[in-house]
Tab-separated table of C-alpha atoms in Angstrom:
chain	number	residue	atom	x	y	z
A	1	MET	CA	-3.832	4.255	-50.559
A	2	GLU	CA	-2.561	3.694	-47.050
A	3	ARG	CA	-3.357	6.645	-44.701
A	4	PRO	CA	-0.381	8.192	-42.756
A	5	ALA	CA	-0.274	8.000	-39.031
A	6	GLN	CA	-1.953	10.872	-37.301
A	7	GLN	CA	0.605	12.916	-35.341
A	8	PRO	CA	-0.233	14.839	-32.213
A	9	ALA	CA	-0.350	18.649	-32.371
A	10	GLU	CA	2.932	20.407	-31.917
A	11	ARG	CA	2.919	21.933	-28.267
A	12	PRO	CA	5.647	24.228	-26.563
A	13	ALA	CA	7.636	22.153	-24.238
A	14	VAL	CA	6.429	22.595	-20.641
A	15	THR	CA	8.786	23.760	-18.136
A	16	ARG	CA	8.930	20.983	-15.360
A	17	PRO	CA	8.253	22.633	-11.937
A	18	ALA	CA	10.694	21.136	-9.116
A	19	SER	CA	7.418	20.188	-7.199
A	20	TRP	CA	6.451	17.421	-9.742
A	21	THR	CA	7.031	13.836	-8.691
A	22	ASP	CA	7.336	10.782	-10.963
A	23	LEU	CA	5.211	8.015	-9.777
A	24	PRO	CA	6.580	4.411	-10.328
A	25	VAL	CA	3.663	3.173	-12.498
A	26	GLN	CA	4.424	-0.248	-13.974
A	27	ALA	CA	4.261	1.344	-17.581
A	28	GLY	CA	3.733	-0.983	-20.646
A	29	ALA	CA	1.178	-1.830	-23.141
A	30	ARG	CA	-2.114	-3.620	-22.484
A	31	ASP	CA	-4.528	-4.977	-25.296
A	32	VAL	CA	-7.972	-4.010	-24.110
A	33	VAL	CA	-11.393	-3.499	-25.644
A	34	TYR	CA	-13.025	0.083	-25.740
A	35	THR	CA	-16.780	0.241	-25.777
A	36	ASP	CA	-18.281	3.273	-26.888
A	37	THR	CA	-21.561	4.853	-25.792
A	38	ASP	CA	-23.505	3.022	-28.826
A	39	ASP	CA	-22.100	-0.384	-27.306
A	40	ARG	CA	-19.814	-0.796	-30.230
A	41	SER	CA	-16.708	-2.349	-29.373
A	42	TYR	CA	-13.039	-1.629	-30.910
A	43	LYS	CA	-9.757	-3.438	-30.176
A	44	VAL	CA	-7.054	-0.935	-28.908
A	45	ARG	CA	-3.629	-1.060	-27.238
A	46	ILE	CA	-3.092	1.343	-24.304
A	47	SER	CA	0.472	2.011	-23.405
A	48	VAL	CA	1.151	3.950	-20.296
A	49	LYS	CA	4.026	6.165	-20.650
A	50	SER	CA	4.307	8.026	-17.348
A	51	LEU	CA	2.422	9.260	-14.348
A	52	VAL	CA	3.472	12.507	-12.472
A	53	ARG	CA	2.038	13.979	-9.346
A	54	GLY	CA	1.773	17.795	-9.630
A	55	SER	CA	1.182	20.301	-6.873
A	56	GLN	CA	-1.696	22.326	-5.648
A	57	GLU	CA	0.065	25.283	-7.071
A	58	ASP	CA	-0.483	23.948	-10.627
A	59	MET	CA	-4.192	24.672	-9.976
A	60	ARG	CA	-3.735	28.348	-9.250
A	61	GLY	CA	-4.133	30.444	-12.117
A	62	ALA	CA	-5.894	27.754	-14.248
A	63	ARG	CA	-9.694	27.806	-14.887
A	64	VAL	CA	-11.050	24.580	-13.180
A	65	ASP	CA	-14.186	23.690	-11.505
A	66	GLU	CA	-14.324	25.388	-8.083
A	67	GLU	CA	-14.773	22.145	-6.051
A	68	LEU	CA	-11.405	20.779	-7.406
A	69	GLN	CA	-9.407	23.907	-6.339
A	70	GLY	CA	-7.078	22.564	-3.383
A	71	GLU	CA	-6.813	19.129	-4.926
A	72	VAL	CA	-3.574	17.499	-6.123
A	73	PRO	CA	-3.429	17.006	-9.960
A	74	HIS	CA	-1.892	13.888	-11.442
A	75	TYR	CA	-0.672	13.860	-15.047
A	76	LEU	CA	-1.203	10.504	-16.970
A	77	THR	CA	0.458	10.084	-20.411
A	78	PHE	CA	-0.535	7.429	-22.493
A	79	GLN	CA	-0.572	6.038	-26.110
A	80	VAL	CA	-3.707	4.687	-27.789
A	81	THR	CA	-3.240	2.344	-30.901
A	82	ASN	CA	-6.183	1.219	-32.966
A	83	THR	CA	-5.355	-2.600	-33.260
A	84	GLY	CA	-8.632	-3.566	-34.923
A	85	ARG	CA	-10.154	-3.285	-38.306
A	86	LYS	CA	-12.618	-0.602	-37.851
A	87	GLU	CA	-12.075	3.281	-37.717
A	88	ILE	CA	-12.963	4.421	-34.161
A	89	PRO	CA	-15.042	7.435	-34.025
A	90	ALA	CA	-14.715	9.933	-31.107
A	91	ALA	CA	-11.376	8.296	-30.549
A	92	TYR	CA	-10.804	11.011	-27.664
A	93	MET	CA	-13.276	8.882	-25.644
A	94	VAL	CA	-11.026	5.698	-25.336
A	95	GLY	CA	-9.469	7.363	-22.354
A	96	SER	CA	-12.847	7.814	-20.560
A	97	ASP	CA	-12.675	4.157	-19.447
A	98	LEU	CA	-9.342	4.643	-17.582
A	99	VAL	CA	-9.477	5.176	-13.731
A	100	LEU	CA	-7.015	6.416	-11.373
A	101	ASN	CA	-7.291	4.367	-7.910
A	102	GLY	CA	-6.235	6.353	-4.782
A	103	THR	CA	-4.794	4.504	-1.703
A	104	ASP	CA	-7.626	5.421	0.159
A	105	TRP	CA	-10.066	3.621	-2.164
A	106	THR	CA	-11.531	6.813	-3.726
A	107	ARG	CA	-11.041	7.274	-7.533
A	108	GLY	CA	-9.340	10.201	-9.121
A	109	GLU	CA	-11.796	12.693	-10.731
A	110	LYS	CA	-10.832	13.902	-14.207
A	111	ALA	CA	-10.060	17.653	-14.240
A	112	HIS	CA	-10.356	19.574	-17.475
A	113	LEU	CA	-7.977	22.679	-16.940
A	114	SER	CA	-7.780	25.729	-19.040
A	115	GLY	CA	-5.872	28.966	-18.787
A	116	GLY	CA	-2.278	28.903	-17.370
A	117	ARG	CA	-0.150	28.328	-14.203
A	118	PRO	CA	0.985	31.143	-11.980
A	119	GLY	CA	3.621	33.192	-13.863
A	120	GLY	CA	1.823	32.925	-17.259
A	121	ASN	CA	3.330	29.280	-17.798
A	122	ASP	CA	1.656	26.829	-20.165
A	123	LEU	CA	-0.706	24.106	-18.687
A	124	PRO	CA	1.314	20.932	-17.793
A	125	CYS	CA	-0.897	18.496	-19.540
A	126	ALA	CA	-2.977	18.906	-22.791
A	127	ASP	CA	-5.442	16.371	-24.403
A	128	ASP	CA	-4.183	15.784	-28.122
A	129	ALA	CA	-6.548	12.967	-28.942
A	130	PRO	CA	-7.965	13.209	-32.356
A	131	THR	CA	-11.503	13.064	-33.493
A	132	THR	CA	-11.209	9.647	-35.236
A	133	LEU	CA	-8.478	6.907	-35.275
A	134	ALA	CA	-7.981	4.675	-38.329
A	135	PRO	CA	-6.889	1.045	-38.107
A	136	GLY	CA	-3.065	1.164	-37.354
A	137	ASP	CA	-3.028	4.641	-36.218
A	138	SER	CA	-1.922	5.834	-32.611
A	139	TYR	CA	-1.848	8.964	-30.673
A	140	THR	CA	-0.358	9.987	-27.335
A	141	THR	CA	-2.259	12.355	-25.088
A	142	CYS	CA	-2.226	13.474	-21.459
A	143	VAL	CA	-5.072	13.308	-19.006
A	144	THR	CA	-5.233	15.186	-15.773
A	145	TYR	CA	-6.891	13.343	-12.535
A	146	VAL	CA	-7.128	14.956	-9.088
A	147	LEU	CA	-6.954	13.344	-5.599
A	148	SER	CA	-7.195	14.872	-2.165
A	149	ASP	CA	-3.891	16.087	-0.686
A	150	GLY	CA	-2.084	13.247	1.029
A	151	VAL	CA	-3.767	10.499	-0.827
A	152	GLY	CA	-1.276	8.214	-3.079
A	153	VAL	CA	-2.090	6.115	-6.049
A	154	LEU	CA	-2.779	2.444	-5.975
A	155	SER	CA	-3.102	1.724	-9.651
A	156	LEU	CA	-4.522	2.737	-12.994
A	157	ALA	CA	-7.301	0.656	-14.479
A	158	HIS	CA	-9.171	0.359	-17.863
A	159	TYR	CA	-12.667	-1.065	-17.866
A	160	ALA	CA	-13.606	-2.930	-21.119
A	161	ASP	CA	-17.261	-2.845	-20.788
A	162	GLY	CA	-17.632	0.782	-19.870
A	163	TYR	CA	-16.930	2.946	-16.999
A	164	LEU	CA	-16.517	1.098	-13.672
A	165	ASP	CA	-18.181	-2.249	-14.858
A	166	GLU	CA	-16.338	-4.568	-12.420
A	167	SER	CA	-17.942	-7.651	-13.906
A	168	GLY	CA	-15.983	-7.285	-17.175
A	169	ALA	CA	-12.297	-7.533	-18.241
A	170	VAL	CA	-10.111	-5.012	-16.513
A	171	ALA	CA	-6.588	-4.203	-17.415
A	172	THR	CA	-4.442	-2.701	-14.503
A	173	TRP	CA	-1.167	-0.849	-14.342
A	174	PRO	CA	-0.200	-0.986	-10.568
A	175	VAL	CA	1.927	1.727	-8.988
A	176	THR	CA	4.958	0.508	-6.984
A	177	GLY	CA	4.579	1.039	-3.207
A	178	GLY	CA	0.562	1.890	-3.602
A	179	LEU	CA	-0.476	-1.453	-2.088
A	180	GLU	CA	1.715	-0.942	1.040
A	181	ALA	CA	0.280	2.604	1.388
A	182	ALA	CA	-3.218	1.477	1.095
A	183	SER	CA	-2.555	-1.514	3.512
A	184	SER	CA	-1.320	0.956	6.251
A	185	LYS	CA	-4.904	2.486	6.335
A	186	LEU	CA	-6.925	-0.728	6.855
A	187	ALA	CA	-8.590	-1.753	9.999
A	188	GLU	CA	-8.034	-5.443	11.184
A	189	PRO	CA	-10.673	-8.183	10.865
A	190	GLY	CA	-12.812	-7.951	14.031
A	191	ASP	CA	-12.235	-4.313	14.709
A	192	ILE	CA	-15.471	-2.556	15.102
A	193	ILE	CA	-15.981	0.650	12.931
A	194	ARG	CA	-19.080	2.826	13.220
A	195	VAL	CA	-20.105	3.149	9.412
A	196	ARG	CA	-22.379	6.012	8.371
A	197	TRP	CA	-25.660	4.230	7.369
A	198	ASP	CA	-28.708	6.022	5.792
A	199	ALA	CA	-31.620	4.577	7.683
A	200	HIS	CA	-34.182	6.911	5.765
A	201	GLU	CA	-36.872	7.872	8.047
A	202	ASP	CA	-34.425	7.462	11.118
A	203	GLY	CA	-31.570	9.471	9.450
A	204	ILE	CA	-27.917	8.860	9.194
A	205	LEU	CA	-26.929	6.306	11.915
A	206	ASP	CA	-23.350	5.580	13.182
A	207	LEU	CA	-23.843	1.658	12.694
A	208	PRO	CA	-21.376	-0.482	14.460
A	209	ALA	CA	-19.908	-3.031	11.921
A	210	THR	CA	-17.170	-5.617	11.807
A	211	LEU	CA	-15.522	-7.861	9.197
A	212	VAL	CA	-16.130	-11.572	10.271
A	213	SER	CA	-14.905	-13.549	7.307
A	214	VAL	CA	-13.920	-13.766	3.553
A	215	ARG	CA	-14.266	-17.209	2.232
A	216	ARG	CA	-13.584	-18.506	-1.272
A	217	GLY	CA	-15.948	-20.714	-3.095
A	218	THR	CA	-16.295	-22.376	-6.337
A	219	ALA	CA	-18.200	-21.655	-9.608
A	220	ALA	CA	-20.380	-24.776	-8.971
A	221	ASP	CA	-21.728	-23.350	-5.778
A	222	LEU	CA	-23.858	-21.023	-7.804
A	223	THR	CA	-25.269	-23.487	-10.363
A	224	GLY	CA	-29.038	-22.953	-10.853
A	225	LEU	CA	-29.342	-19.766	-8.670
A	226	ASP	CA	-30.881	-16.773	-9.970
A	227	LEU	CA	-28.290	-14.187	-9.425
A	228	ASN	CA	-28.393	-12.508	-12.615
A	229	LEU	CA	-24.801	-13.146	-13.675
A	230	ASN	CA	-23.306	-12.220	-17.002
A	231	ASP	CA	-21.017	-14.561	-18.733
A	232	ASN	CA	-17.702	-13.205	-17.051
A	233	GLU	CA	-19.367	-13.510	-13.633
A	234	GLN	CA	-20.473	-17.252	-14.399
A	235	ARG	CA	-16.873	-18.188	-15.035
A	236	GLY	CA	-15.816	-16.090	-11.970
A	237	ILE	CA	-14.678	-17.274	-8.599
A	238	PRO	CA	-17.141	-16.412	-5.817
A	239	TYR	CA	-16.047	-14.998	-2.429
A	240	TYR	CA	-18.445	-15.023	0.495
A	241	VAL	CA	-18.110	-11.816	2.707
A	242	THR	CA	-19.826	-11.780	5.972
A	243	LEU	CA	-20.272	-8.706	8.215
A	244	THR	CA	-21.895	-8.363	11.548
A	245	TYR	CA	-23.936	-5.073	12.376
A	246	THR	CA	-25.337	-4.166	15.858
A	247	SER	CA	-28.577	-2.230	15.659
A	248	PRO	CA	-27.959	1.240	17.561
A	249	GLY	CA	-31.655	2.354	17.930
A	250	PRO	CA	-33.701	4.208	18.443
A	251	GLY	CA	-35.791	2.035	15.970
A	252	ASN	CA	-35.374	-1.448	14.597
A	253	LEU	CA	-32.607	-1.847	11.911
A	254	TYR	CA	-33.755	-3.253	8.553
A	255	THR	CA	-31.107	-5.765	6.952
A	256	ASP	CA	-30.064	-4.311	3.547
A	257	GLN	CA	-26.462	-3.190	4.204
A	258	ALA	CA	-24.932	-5.934	2.111
A	259	ASP	CA	-25.476	-3.842	-1.014
A	260	HIS	CA	-23.000	-1.387	0.365
A	261	VAL	CA	-20.145	-4.094	0.771
A	262	ARG	CA	-17.192	-4.230	-1.731
A	263	LEU	CA	-14.447	-6.773	-2.200
A	264	LEU	CA	-11.237	-4.763	-2.784
A	265	THR	CA	-8.527	-6.426	-4.743
A	266	GLN	CA	-4.785	-5.622	-5.062
A	267	ASN	CA	-5.185	-4.228	-8.379
A	268	GLY	CA	-7.684	-1.668	-7.027
A	269	ARG	CA	-11.025	-3.201	-8.162
A	270	GLN	CA	-14.036	-2.503	-6.125
A	271	ILE	CA	-16.372	-5.591	-6.655
A	272	PRO	CA	-19.927	-5.285	-5.472
A	273	GLY	CA	-21.816	-8.154	-4.065
A	274	LYS	CA	-24.634	-10.145	-5.197
A	275	THR	CA	-27.243	-10.781	-2.463
A	276	PRO	CA	-29.484	-13.932	-2.327
A	277	PHE	CA	-32.740	-12.177	-1.618
A	278	THR	CA	-34.761	-15.277	-1.084
A	279	HIS	CA	-35.243	-17.301	2.316
A	280	ASP	CA	-34.884	-20.737	0.749
A	281	ALA	CA	-31.678	-20.151	-1.474
A	282	GLN	CA	-29.146	-22.808	-0.361
A	283	ILE	CA	-25.699	-21.276	-1.175
A	284	PRO	CA	-22.735	-22.886	0.547
A	285	GLY	CA	-20.966	-20.405	2.620
A	286	CYS	CA	-23.460	-17.633	2.382
A	287	PRO	CA	-26.287	-17.993	4.863
A	288	THR	CA	-29.670	-16.421	3.909
A	289	ASP	CA	-31.651	-16.284	7.222
A	290	TRP	CA	-30.961	-12.673	7.677
A	291	VAL	CA	-32.697	-11.439	4.594
A	292	ALA	CA	-35.609	-9.109	5.206
A	293	ARG	CA	-35.419	-9.044	8.868
A	294	MET	CA	-35.692	-6.279	11.450
A	295	ILE	CA	-33.208	-6.107	14.214
A	296	PRO	CA	-34.041	-4.509	17.601
A	297	PRO	CA	-31.851	-2.102	19.139
A	298	GLY	CA	-28.886	-3.794	20.824
A	299	ASP	CA	-29.218	-6.948	18.758
A	300	SER	CA	-26.709	-7.999	15.983
A	301	VAL	CA	-27.003	-9.512	12.706
A	302	THR	CA	-24.477	-11.236	10.432
A	303	GLU	CA	-25.089	-10.567	6.791
A	304	CYS	CA	-23.379	-12.217	3.704
A	305	SER	CA	-22.871	-11.018	0.210
A	306	ILE	CA	-21.261	-12.848	-2.852
A	307	HIS	CA	-18.576	-11.249	-4.844
A	308	LEU	CA	-17.372	-12.640	-8.238
A	309	LEU	CA	-13.748	-12.161	-9.035
A	310	THR	CA	-13.335	-12.527	-12.691
A	311	ASP	CA	-9.458	-12.002	-13.109
A	312	ASP	CA	-7.463	-15.110	-11.927
A	313	LYS	CA	-4.344	-12.782	-11.777
A	314	ASP	CA	-6.129	-10.729	-9.069
A	315	THR	CA	-6.541	-11.542	-5.401
A	316	PRO	CA	-8.767	-10.150	-2.546
A	317	PHE	CA	-6.859	-7.707	-0.385
A	318	ALA	CA	-9.590	-5.848	1.802
A	319	VAL	CA	-13.499	-5.423	2.372
A	320	GLY	CA	-14.873	-2.052	2.129
A	321	PHE	CA	-18.144	-0.375	3.160
A	322	ALA	CA	-19.603	2.518	0.995
A	323	GLN	CA	-20.897	5.008	3.613
A	324	ALA	CA	-23.726	7.535	3.457
A	325	ASP	CA	-22.745	11.022	2.625
A	326	ARG	CA	-18.978	10.426	2.672
A	327	ALA	CA	-16.663	9.800	-0.188
A	328	GLY	CA	-14.407	6.897	-0.188
A	329	LEU	CA	-14.720	3.715	1.780
A	330	VAL	CA	-13.854	2.441	5.233
A	331	ALA	CA	-12.190	-0.886	4.941
A	332	TRP	CA	-10.920	-4.085	6.848
A	333	ARG	CA	-7.885	-6.081	5.784
A	334	VAL	CA	-8.945	-9.505	4.356
A	335	PRO	CA	-8.267	-12.055	7.158
A	336	ARG	CA	-4.962	-13.994	6.819
A	337	ARG	CA	-5.331	-17.744	6.703
């Protein structure tokens, strides 16, 4: 006997405050793979219906983690359809692989609100996901993300192989105008930025850094190298990113900053680097003579990292550096050719 489609629970209509703003997300359906915590995979279709920016007032009166008070909520409404042949247990977890990317390269934090808005109004966004989802069934739900005041939205992304696995398949829904807003905050190649760097026994250093180059390679460049690549990465296109750092003192600077470099794409992905940690590795476009060196105060070193872009519909947009004890990234625009 065919099971009827599950319907979301009936909720009273929410009165829309004048402070809400519809964001021009490129809505639509994406066929993706959801991987649960036991590494079981399920085929699903995610259809983004709307993305609405709320206001800080929405958080007043609601029960929410204290550190999120003062943040700006964003309400994402989407539909999930089980397109596979297996029932999905814990179907409410499908949305856990969705990420909201801010225009400052931070990622929106999911907020679990309870209680009500000022004046006793209902909360603007309720999670109506069911416990299980049979083949062919769908549900529509709403999830709240928060970003800092003044930060726009670049895109929404779904990571097929788990949360923030940049080496797997990623589906994206760009927000119109988000790329332009992110671009306006970028430094230019060659600009020196003093990034926050944890030098351990020497504490946090203001380390002068500058982007030198971003060069595209070919998959053949990496043949025979032990870079621990998965199947998707082996089919990807390598990009070689070089940055120069100047040792600020008082002690010598150890060369391991490349692990904090991210290749940022137009769709909002943050692709970490693969670093050749052997002196004799011959990699076209990525020198290795900087590996495991100590740089005296005042001297400079140029380091290289390899970033595998696995989506041929995406392109590099910027290079970011993940700072110590600071959220988000500092970023340079990719050099124009």
